[in-house]
């Protein structure tokens, strides 16, 4: 909070400086709200009356867009691709490219289509709205079965200043997340009203480290405050774009180089922000998250290499919501990721991570790895087939004073399971996925995945009210310490259609059917209301689930 207070003082001074030195006239010292309203009308009219002009500007926006869990899939025609000197190559693996910084919906004020702002390229702005309807039948994340039909609304706004005050820059991102029409209690995964997910000041030295071999600036960037961002393959640091609320942190980042350079180093120390739903979020002062992430792109036409070290240090919180919150913990994780292409034969994305340290009185010894290979075929529909396998250890013996459960830190969840039933822990998961884009505006995906527990004596993460949030107490139904419930969680078929009617409107229709395995069926049976005769207990059901959703995402500028 002290960092934020200092940040806001700097922001106020910066705004006063800009308004005094760059006002259009002596008489225009205040904000002209009527003019702003007229400008918004102009933007809407420009978007509807001149689609061709919008399409021309779209190429620059697409260049910085990241395919975030493929929830905003901008399908770019080959003719719009521009030759660049950048060393950066995107991975073709599914949903592993981090979101851009700033996020993809942010634009320079000069790019919004209002003539009077054509020369204002130092101010970045963005407005985004997302609505999603879900139909979940017998959702096994809950102990209560039946059908739920929630609506999720999320609004975001961004304002940032760059270049004009260099080396000082700043940015603020507002987010309001709400949910309606659900029969279950609201949690911090669905609701977080009126809050900031980015609010930082930055020192940016454009050529702090000179230039690289392609004469591209190699900057130094030091950022302090609150920020939400993504790194590596998003499995450990992610905004979590699918979820209605967003991961954010308070602390510092020191970045040497940039994405376009042949190498880059990101150093950070920060505290995760607790989402308080209806109050202003606060940093978790019991937990520090720190690390160093390197990226080597010199041979990026063949391979990009990312070695990293991530760590967590937690002091026990006597008032912690979960048993884990009430432990002293320390985790050290060296790891690496490598992705690239083997000629025109196939592409690959692999990673390995080892975790050491302690959790309470237990020694920690865990590891996880991922392997994905795929191939894009030379066809007008741009078909792709991908094969994936992910593994993460689970606790082998609950009584041996060794904790083998892999920790995903603050990574994404959904690409592991569209239903959010499993994450990167205690898991063995093979998957196959097919994707195609028949036209520039339409794409579809089909996938099949199966889920086994790496250890049958550990938990299946997000089932039967286990670990849903810091709102619902975990009854412990998602773990069988005896191992007698088996190790097969189940398998799922998923598909979705993506349609982009305009460059600023994206829609997704998706469906997933999950078929329960022995572990899920046995956990439901063992904790059913007919067996326990007390609350909490689980509604007796098969364990099979259906999940249908429709999403609309609109960039308003």
mmCIF file of N, CA, C and O in Angstrom, residues 101-151:
data_model
loop_
_atom_site.group_PDB
_atom_site.id
_atom_site.type_symbol
_atom_site.label_atom_id
_atom_site.label_comp_id
_atom_site.label_asym_id
_atom_site.label_seq_id
_atom_site.Cartn_x
_atom_site.Cartn_y
_atom_site.Cartn_z
ATOM 1 N N UNK A 101 1.998 -6.610 -23.394
ATOM 2 C CA UNK A 101 2.149 -5.614 -22.336
ATOM 3 C C UNK A 101 2.342 -4.255 -23.000
ATOM 4 O O UNK A 101 3.396 -3.998 -23.572
ATOM 5 N N UNK A 102 1.314 -3.375 -23.016
ATOM 6 C CA UNK A 102 0.021 -3.500 -22.341
ATOM 7 C C UNK A 102 -0.889 -4.513 -23.031
ATOM 8 O O UNK A 102 -0.566 -4.980 -24.123
ATOM 9 N N UNK A 103 -2.047 -4.834 -22.399
ATOM 10 C CA UNK A 103 -2.930 -5.870 -22.957
ATOM 11 C C UNK A 103 -3.426 -5.526 -24.359
ATOM 12 O O UNK A 103 -3.361 -4.393 -24.823
ATOM 13 N N UNK A 104 -3.953 -6.532 -25.027
ATOM 14 C CA UNK A 104 -4.285 -6.440 -26.443
ATOM 15 C C UNK A 104 -5.364 -5.414 -26.760
ATOM 16 O O UNK A 104 -5.466 -4.952 -27.896
ATOM 17 N N UNK A 105 -6.214 -5.043 -25.803
ATOM 18 C CA UNK A 105 -7.283 -4.098 -26.106
ATOM 19 C C UNK A 105 -6.830 -2.642 -26.003
ATOM 20 O O UNK A 105 -7.600 -1.716 -26.290
ATOM 21 N N UNK A 106 -5.579 -2.410 -25.622
ATOM 22 C CA UNK A 106 -5.061 -1.062 -25.418
ATOM 23 C C UNK A 106 -4.518 -0.510 -26.742
ATOM 24 O O UNK A 106 -3.858 -1.218 -27.510
ATOM 25 N N UNK A 107 -4.789 0.781 -26.986
ATOM 26 C CA UNK A 107 -4.326 1.430 -28.207
ATOM 27 C C UNK A 107 -3.791 2.817 -27.871
ATOM 28 O O UNK A 107 -4.144 3.407 -26.846
ATOM 29 N N UNK A 108 -2.962 3.355 -28.759
ATOM 30 C CA UNK A 108 -2.577 4.751 -28.645
ATOM 31 C C UNK A 108 -3.795 5.622 -28.957
ATOM 32 O O UNK A 108 -4.628 5.270 -29.795
ATOM 33 N N UNK A 109 -3.886 6.768 -28.295
ATOM 34 C CA UNK A 109 -5.018 7.652 -28.539
ATOM 35 C C UNK A 109 -5.071 8.078 -30.000
ATOM 36 O O UNK A 109 -6.158 8.296 -30.555
ATOM 37 N N UNK A 110 -3.922 8.163 -30.638
ATOM 38 C CA UNK A 110 -3.873 8.554 -32.046
ATOM 39 C C UNK A 110 -4.483 7.509 -32.971
ATOM 40 O O UNK A 110 -4.720 7.779 -34.153
ATOM 41 N N UNK A 111 -4.764 6.314 -32.459
ATOM 42 C CA UNK A 111 -5.263 5.218 -33.297
ATOM 43 C C UNK A 111 -6.752 4.966 -33.153
ATOM 44 O O UNK A 111 -7.276 4.028 -33.752
ATOM 45 N N UNK A 112 -7.471 5.781 -32.361
ATOM 46 C CA UNK A 112 -8.874 5.454 -32.080
ATOM 47 C C UNK A 112 -9.838 5.999 -33.121
ATOM 48 O O UNK A 112 -11.046 5.758 -33.045
ATOM 49 N N UNK A 113 -9.345 6.785 -34.096
ATOM 50 C CA UNK A 113 -10.211 7.224 -35.179
ATOM 51 C C UNK A 113 -10.792 8.601 -35.021
ATOM 52 O O UNK A 113 -11.709 8.970 -35.774
ATOM 53 N N UNK A 114 -10.306 9.394 -34.063
ATOM 54 C CA UNK A 114 -10.765 10.774 -33.901
ATOM 55 C C UNK A 114 -9.655 11.702 -34.379
ATOM 56 O O UNK A 114 -8.541 11.681 -33.852
ATOM 57 N N UNK A 115 -9.971 12.524 -35.367
ATOM 58 C CA UNK A 115 -8.937 13.316 -36.028
ATOM 59 C C UNK A 115 -8.200 14.240 -35.077
ATOM 60 O O UNK A 115 -6.984 14.422 -35.191
ATOM 61 N N UNK A 116 -8.889 14.808 -34.114
ATOM 62 C CA UNK A 116 -8.255 15.777 -33.214
ATOM 63 C C UNK A 116 -7.181 15.132 -32.340
ATOM 64 O O UNK A 116 -6.361 15.814 -31.742
ATOM 65 N N UNK A 117 -7.179 13.781 -32.251
ATOM 66 C CA UNK A 117 -6.198 13.077 -31.424
ATOM 67 C C UNK A 117 -5.100 12.402 -32.250
ATOM 68 O O UNK A 117 -4.317 11.625 -31.709
ATOM 69 N N UNK A 118 -5.031 12.695 -33.536
ATOM 70 C CA UNK A 118 -4.110 11.975 -34.416
ATOM 71 C C UNK A 118 -2.650 12.125 -34.029
ATOM 72 O O UNK A 118 -1.820 11.276 -34.371
ATOM 73 N N UNK A 119 -2.296 13.213 -33.345
ATOM 74 C CA UNK A 119 -0.899 13.449 -32.980
ATOM 75 C C UNK A 119 -0.578 13.074 -31.548
ATOM 76 O O UNK A 119 0.548 13.280 -31.093
ATOM 77 N N UNK A 120 -1.556 12.535 -30.835
ATOM 78 C CA UNK A 120 -1.322 12.172 -29.428
ATOM 79 C C UNK A 120 -0.983 10.688 -29.368
ATOM 80 O O UNK A 120 -1.853 9.826 -29.196
ATOM 81 N N UNK A 121 0.294 10.386 -29.544
ATOM 82 C CA UNK A 121 0.715 8.985 -29.525
ATOM 83 C C UNK A 121 1.428 8.608 -28.232
ATOM 84 O O UNK A 121 1.962 7.506 -28.122
ATOM 85 N N UNK A 122 1.450 9.521 -27.256
ATOM 86 C CA UNK A 122 2.085 9.242 -25.966
ATOM 87 C C UNK A 122 1.084 8.758 -24.927
ATOM 88 O O UNK A 122 1.471 8.360 -23.832
ATOM 89 N N UNK A 123 -0.187 8.804 -25.266
ATOM 90 C CA UNK A 123 -1.235 8.389 -24.332
ATOM 91 C C UNK A 123 -1.867 7.094 -24.820
ATOM 92 O O UNK A 123 -2.344 7.011 -25.958
ATOM 93 N N UNK A 124 -1.869 6.065 -23.962
ATOM 94 C CA UNK A 124 -2.479 4.775 -24.298
ATOM 95 C C UNK A 124 -3.787 4.621 -23.540
ATOM 96 O O UNK A 124 -3.859 4.920 -22.331
ATOM 97 N N UNK A 125 -4.817 4.169 -24.247
ATOM 98 C CA UNK A 125 -6.144 4.023 -23.650
ATOM 99 C C UNK A 125 -6.754 2.695 -24.097
ATOM 100 O O UNK A 125 -6.365 2.122 -25.121
ATOM 101 N N UNK A 126 -7.717 2.229 -23.326
ATOM 102 C CA UNK A 126 -8.419 1.005 -23.697
ATOM 103 C C UNK A 126 -9.687 0.841 -22.889
ATOM 104 O O UNK A 126 -9.735 1.197 -21.704
ATOM 105 N N UNK A 127 -10.720 0.332 -23.538
ATOM 106 C CA UNK A 127 -11.972 -0.025 -22.873
ATOM 107 C C UNK A 127 -12.403 -1.385 -23.409
ATOM 108 O O UNK A 127 -12.407 -1.605 -24.628
ATOM 109 N N UNK A 128 -12.769 -2.278 -22.517
ATOM 110 C CA UNK A 128 -13.134 -3.631 -22.936
ATOM 111 C C UNK A 128 -14.301 -4.126 -22.088
ATOM 112 O O UNK A 128 -14.359 -3.883 -20.881
ATOM 113 N N UNK A 129 -15.199 -4.833 -22.748
ATOM 114 C CA UNK A 129 -16.330 -5.462 -22.039
ATOM 115 C C UNK A 129 -16.438 -6.921 -22.461
ATOM 116 O O UNK A 129 -16.274 -7.255 -23.646
ATOM 117 N N UNK A 130 -16.725 -7.782 -21.480
ATOM 118 C CA UNK A 130 -16.947 -9.194 -21.780
ATOM 119 C C UNK A 130 -18.161 -9.699 -21.032
ATOM 120 O O UNK A 130 -18.336 -9.429 -19.831
ATOM 121 N N UNK A 131 -19.006 -10.413 -21.744
ATOM 122 C CA UNK A 131 -20.167 -11.093 -21.150
ATOM 123 C C UNK A 131 -20.066 -12.576 -21.486
ATOM 124 O O UNK A 131 -19.800 -12.933 -22.640
ATOM 125 N N UNK A 132 -20.281 -13.422 -20.494
ATOM 126 C CA UNK A 132 -20.298 -14.859 -20.758
ATOM 127 C C UNK A 132 -21.473 -15.507 -20.028
ATOM 128 O O UNK A 132 -21.676 -15.274 -18.833
ATOM 129 N N UNK A 133 -22.207 -16.301 -20.777
ATOM 130 C CA UNK A 133 -23.264 -17.135 -20.191
ATOM 131 C C UNK A 133 -22.762 -18.569 -20.118
ATOM 132 O O UNK A 133 -22.131 -19.068 -21.055
ATOM 133 N N UNK A 134 -23.026 -19.240 -19.002
ATOM 134 C CA UNK A 134 -22.645 -20.641 -18.841
ATOM 135 C C UNK A 134 -23.845 -21.475 -18.414
ATOM 136 O O UNK A 134 -24.680 -21.024 -17.610
ATOM 137 N N UNK A 135 -23.921 -22.674 -18.944
ATOM 138 C CA UNK A 135 -24.862 -23.672 -18.466
ATOM 139 C C UNK A 135 -24.048 -24.869 -18.001
ATOM 140 O O UNK A 135 -23.369 -25.517 -18.792
ATOM 141 N N UNK A 136 -24.095 -25.139 -16.719
ATOM 142 C CA UNK A 136 -23.368 -26.284 -16.155
ATOM 143 C C UNK A 136 -24.376 -27.243 -15.520
ATOM 144 O O UNK A 136 -25.164 -26.847 -14.654
ATOM 145 N N UNK A 137 -24.282 -28.494 -15.943
ATOM 146 C CA UNK A 137 -25.178 -29.514 -15.399
ATOM 147 C C UNK A 137 -24.374 -30.510 -14.570
ATOM 148 O O UNK A 137 -23.410 -31.120 -15.051
ATOM 149 N N UNK A 138 -24.740 -30.648 -13.302
ATOM 150 C CA UNK A 138 -24.087 -31.560 -12.359
ATOM 151 C C UNK A 138 -22.587 -31.289 -12.246
ATOM 152 O O UNK A 138 -21.754 -32.209 -12.227
ATOM 153 N N UNK A 139 -22.247 -30.029 -12.173
ATOM 154 C CA UNK A 139 -20.860 -29.579 -12.055
ATOM 155 C C UNK A 139 -20.196 -30.238 -10.841
ATOM 156 O O UNK A 139 -20.608 -30.030 -9.700
ATOM 157 N N UNK A 140 -19.136 -31.019 -11.072
ATOM 158 C CA UNK A 140 -18.518 -31.734 -9.946
ATOM 159 C C UNK A 140 -17.575 -30.851 -9.131
ATOM 160 O O UNK A 140 -16.999 -31.319 -8.145
ATOM 161 N N UNK A 141 -17.434 -29.581 -9.492
ATOM 162 C CA UNK A 141 -16.731 -28.678 -8.596
ATOM 163 C C UNK A 141 -17.551 -28.454 -7.319
ATOM 164 O O UNK A 141 -17.017 -28.006 -6.310
ATOM 165 N N UNK A 142 -18.838 -28.745 -7.387
ATOM 166 C CA UNK A 142 -19.766 -28.480 -6.280
ATOM 167 C C UNK A 142 -20.266 -29.786 -5.666
ATOM 168 O O UNK A 142 -20.381 -30.800 -6.352
ATOM 169 N N UNK A 143 -20.593 -29.729 -4.395
ATOM 170 C CA UNK A 143 -21.186 -30.905 -3.758
ATOM 171 C C UNK A 143 -22.672 -31.013 -4.088
ATOM 172 O O UNK A 143 -23.266 -32.096 -3.974
ATOM 173 N N UNK A 144 -23.262 -29.902 -4.519
ATOM 174 C CA UNK A 144 -24.666 -29.896 -4.894
ATOM 175 C C UNK A 144 -24.785 -30.028 -6.399
ATOM 176 O O UNK A 144 -24.150 -29.286 -7.157
ATOM 177 N N UNK A 145 -25.589 -30.973 -6.863
ATOM 178 C CA UNK A 145 -25.762 -31.189 -8.291
ATOM 179 C C UNK A 145 -26.820 -30.287 -8.883
ATOM 180 O O UNK A 145 -27.148 -29.230 -8.344
ATOM 181 N N UNK A 146 -27.355 -30.688 -10.034
ATOM 182 C CA UNK A 146 -28.369 -29.893 -10.709
ATOM 183 C C UNK A 146 -27.766 -29.001 -11.772
ATOM 184 O O UNK A 146 -26.613 -29.140 -12.160
ATOM 185 N N UNK A 147 -28.579 -28.058 -12.245
ATOM 186 C CA UNK A 147 -28.186 -27.165 -13.327
ATOM 187 C C UNK A 147 -28.002 -25.745 -12.813
ATOM 188 O O UNK A 147 -28.804 -25.256 -12.024
ATOM 189 N N UNK A 148 -26.942 -25.104 -13.274
ATOM 190 C CA UNK A 148 -26.666 -23.723 -12.902
ATOM 191 C C UNK A 148 -26.505 -22.907 -14.180
ATOM 192 O O UNK A 148 -25.921 -23.384 -15.167
ATOM 193 N N UNK A 149 -27.045 -21.677 -14.199
ATOM 194 C CA UNK A 149 -27.031 -20.834 -15.391
ATOM 195 C C UNK A 149 -26.506 -19.434 -15.073
ATOM 196 O O UNK A 149 -27.245 -18.448 -15.141
ATOM 197 N N UNK A 150 -25.242 -19.307 -14.723
ATOM 198 C CA UNK A 150 -24.727 -17.984 -14.344
ATOM 199 C C UNK A 150 -24.375 -17.120 -15.553
ATOM 200 O O UNK A 150 -24.087 -17.615 -16.644
ATOM 201 N N UNK A 151 -24.399 -15.793 -15.319
ATOM 202 C CA UNK A 151 -23.876 -14.806 -16.255
ATOM 203 C C UNK A 151 -22.686 -14.117 -15.598
ATOM 204 O O UNK A 151 -22.727 -13.777 -14.412
#
